[in-house]
Short mmCIF file of C-alpha atoms in Angstrom, two decimals:
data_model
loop_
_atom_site.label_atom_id
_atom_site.label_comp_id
_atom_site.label_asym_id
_atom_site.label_seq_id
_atom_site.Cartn_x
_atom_site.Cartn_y
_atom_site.Cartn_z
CA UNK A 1 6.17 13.53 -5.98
CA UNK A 2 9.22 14.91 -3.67
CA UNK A 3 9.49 18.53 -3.38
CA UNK A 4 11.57 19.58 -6.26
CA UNK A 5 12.33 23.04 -7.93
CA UNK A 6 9.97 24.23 -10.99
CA UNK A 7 13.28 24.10 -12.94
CA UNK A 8 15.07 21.00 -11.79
CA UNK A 9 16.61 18.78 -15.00
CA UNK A 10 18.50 15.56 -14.06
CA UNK A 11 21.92 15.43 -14.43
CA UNK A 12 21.85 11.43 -15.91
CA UNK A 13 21.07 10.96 -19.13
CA UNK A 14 17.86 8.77 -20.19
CA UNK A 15 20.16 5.90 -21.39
CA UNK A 16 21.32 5.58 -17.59
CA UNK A 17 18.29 6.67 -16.25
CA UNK A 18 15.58 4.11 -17.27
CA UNK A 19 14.80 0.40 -16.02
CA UNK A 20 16.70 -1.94 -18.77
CA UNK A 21 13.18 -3.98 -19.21
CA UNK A 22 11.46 -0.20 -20.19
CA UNK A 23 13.89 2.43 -21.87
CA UNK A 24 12.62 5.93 -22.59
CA UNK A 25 10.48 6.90 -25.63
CA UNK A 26 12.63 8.22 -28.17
CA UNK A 27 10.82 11.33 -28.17
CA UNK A 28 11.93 11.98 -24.31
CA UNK A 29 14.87 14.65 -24.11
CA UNK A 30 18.20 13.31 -23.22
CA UNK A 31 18.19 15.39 -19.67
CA UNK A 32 14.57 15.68 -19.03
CA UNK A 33 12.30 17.75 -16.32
CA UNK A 34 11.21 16.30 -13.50
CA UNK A 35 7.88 16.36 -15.43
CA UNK A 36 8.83 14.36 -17.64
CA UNK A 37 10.78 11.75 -15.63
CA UNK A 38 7.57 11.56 -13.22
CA UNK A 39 5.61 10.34 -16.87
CA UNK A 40 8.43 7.94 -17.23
CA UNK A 41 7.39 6.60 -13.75
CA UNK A 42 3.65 6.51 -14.31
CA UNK A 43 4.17 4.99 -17.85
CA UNK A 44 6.29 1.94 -15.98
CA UNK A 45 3.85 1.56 -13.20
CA UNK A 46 1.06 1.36 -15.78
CA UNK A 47 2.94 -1.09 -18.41
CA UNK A 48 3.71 -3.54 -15.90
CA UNK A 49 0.42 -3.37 -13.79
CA UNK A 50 1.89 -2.04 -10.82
CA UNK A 51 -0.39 1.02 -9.82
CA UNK A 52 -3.06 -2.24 -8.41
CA UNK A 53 -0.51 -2.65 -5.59
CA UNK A 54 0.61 1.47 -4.78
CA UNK A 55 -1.14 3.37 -2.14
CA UNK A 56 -0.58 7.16 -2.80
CA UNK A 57 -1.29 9.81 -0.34
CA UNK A 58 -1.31 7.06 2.26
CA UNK A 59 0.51 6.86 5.87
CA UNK A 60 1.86 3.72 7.58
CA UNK A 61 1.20 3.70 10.96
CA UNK A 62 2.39 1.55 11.93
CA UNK A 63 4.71 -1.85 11.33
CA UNK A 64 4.97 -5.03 13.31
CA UNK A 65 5.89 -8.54 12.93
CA UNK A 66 3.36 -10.83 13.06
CA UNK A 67 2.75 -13.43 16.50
CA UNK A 68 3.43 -16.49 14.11
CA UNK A 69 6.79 -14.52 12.37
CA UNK A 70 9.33 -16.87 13.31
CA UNK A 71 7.32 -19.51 11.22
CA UNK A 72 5.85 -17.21 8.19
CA UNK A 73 7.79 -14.17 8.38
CA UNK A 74 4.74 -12.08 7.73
CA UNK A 75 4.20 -8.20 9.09
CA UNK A 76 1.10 -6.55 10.21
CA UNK A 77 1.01 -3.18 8.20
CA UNK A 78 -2.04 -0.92 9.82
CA UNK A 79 -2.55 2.26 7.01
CA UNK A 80 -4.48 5.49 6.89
CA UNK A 81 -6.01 7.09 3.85
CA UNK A 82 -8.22 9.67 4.38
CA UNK A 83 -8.68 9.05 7.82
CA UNK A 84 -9.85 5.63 7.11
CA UNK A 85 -7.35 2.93 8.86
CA UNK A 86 -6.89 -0.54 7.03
CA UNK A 87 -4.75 -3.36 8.13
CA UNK A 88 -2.93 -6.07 6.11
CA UNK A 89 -0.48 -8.80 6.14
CA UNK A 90 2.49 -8.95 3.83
CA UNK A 91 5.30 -10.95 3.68
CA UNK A 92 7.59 -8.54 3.11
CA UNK A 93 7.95 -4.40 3.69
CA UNK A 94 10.66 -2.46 2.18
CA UNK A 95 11.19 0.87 3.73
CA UNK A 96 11.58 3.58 1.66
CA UNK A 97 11.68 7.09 3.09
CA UNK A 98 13.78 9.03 0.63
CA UNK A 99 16.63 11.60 1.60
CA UNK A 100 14.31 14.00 2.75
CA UNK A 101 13.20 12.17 5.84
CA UNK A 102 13.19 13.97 8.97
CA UNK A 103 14.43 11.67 11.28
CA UNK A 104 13.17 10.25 14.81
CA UNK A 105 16.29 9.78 17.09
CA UNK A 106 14.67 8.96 21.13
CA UNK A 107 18.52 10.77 22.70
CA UNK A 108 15.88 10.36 26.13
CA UNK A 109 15.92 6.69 26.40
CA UNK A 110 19.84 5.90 24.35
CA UNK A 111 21.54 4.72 27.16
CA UNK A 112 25.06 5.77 25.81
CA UNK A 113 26.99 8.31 25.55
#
């Protein structure tokens, strides 16, 4: 989970808040904790079979296309969980870094202004 406050409610309500394909249990509050929208999350993931394919408390190293890309446009993906490295192909990578992200601007080699 992002760093949030101990206190933090969202400002949606659960009607505009869940998947269409999944609402909220009635017995979730209108504006709920982020508790209880992270159970939301884990009850989706579960009900659909998703947690199979989510790596948590895992870093991507790194991302590459693959030598035969132009043909399959497949990606190398090379992980580390617990200091163990693993490598994969996919066919597709979604990057997904969230508003907190700091990010990595090389000023040294822009050749602009």
């Amino acid at each position: 989970m992002t760093r949030v406050y101990r206190s933090l409610v969202t400002n949606v309500c659960k009607e505009m808040s869940c998947y269409s394909d999944f609402p909220f249990r009635e017995d979730y509050p209108n504006f709920m904790s982020h508790e209880k929208f992270w159970d939301y999350l884990r009850e989706f993931a579960e009900h659909f079979g998703l947690l199979r394919y989510i790596r948590f408390k895992t870093t991507v190293l790194s991302v590459t296309k693959r030598p035969d890309f132009s043909e399959t446009g497949q990606w190398d993906v090379v992980t580390e969980t617990e200091g163990k490295r693993d490598r994969a192909v996919f066919d597709a990578v979604m990057v997904c870094t969230g508003q907190f992200l700091s990010p990595h601007l090389p000023l040294e080699s822009f050749p602009g202004e």
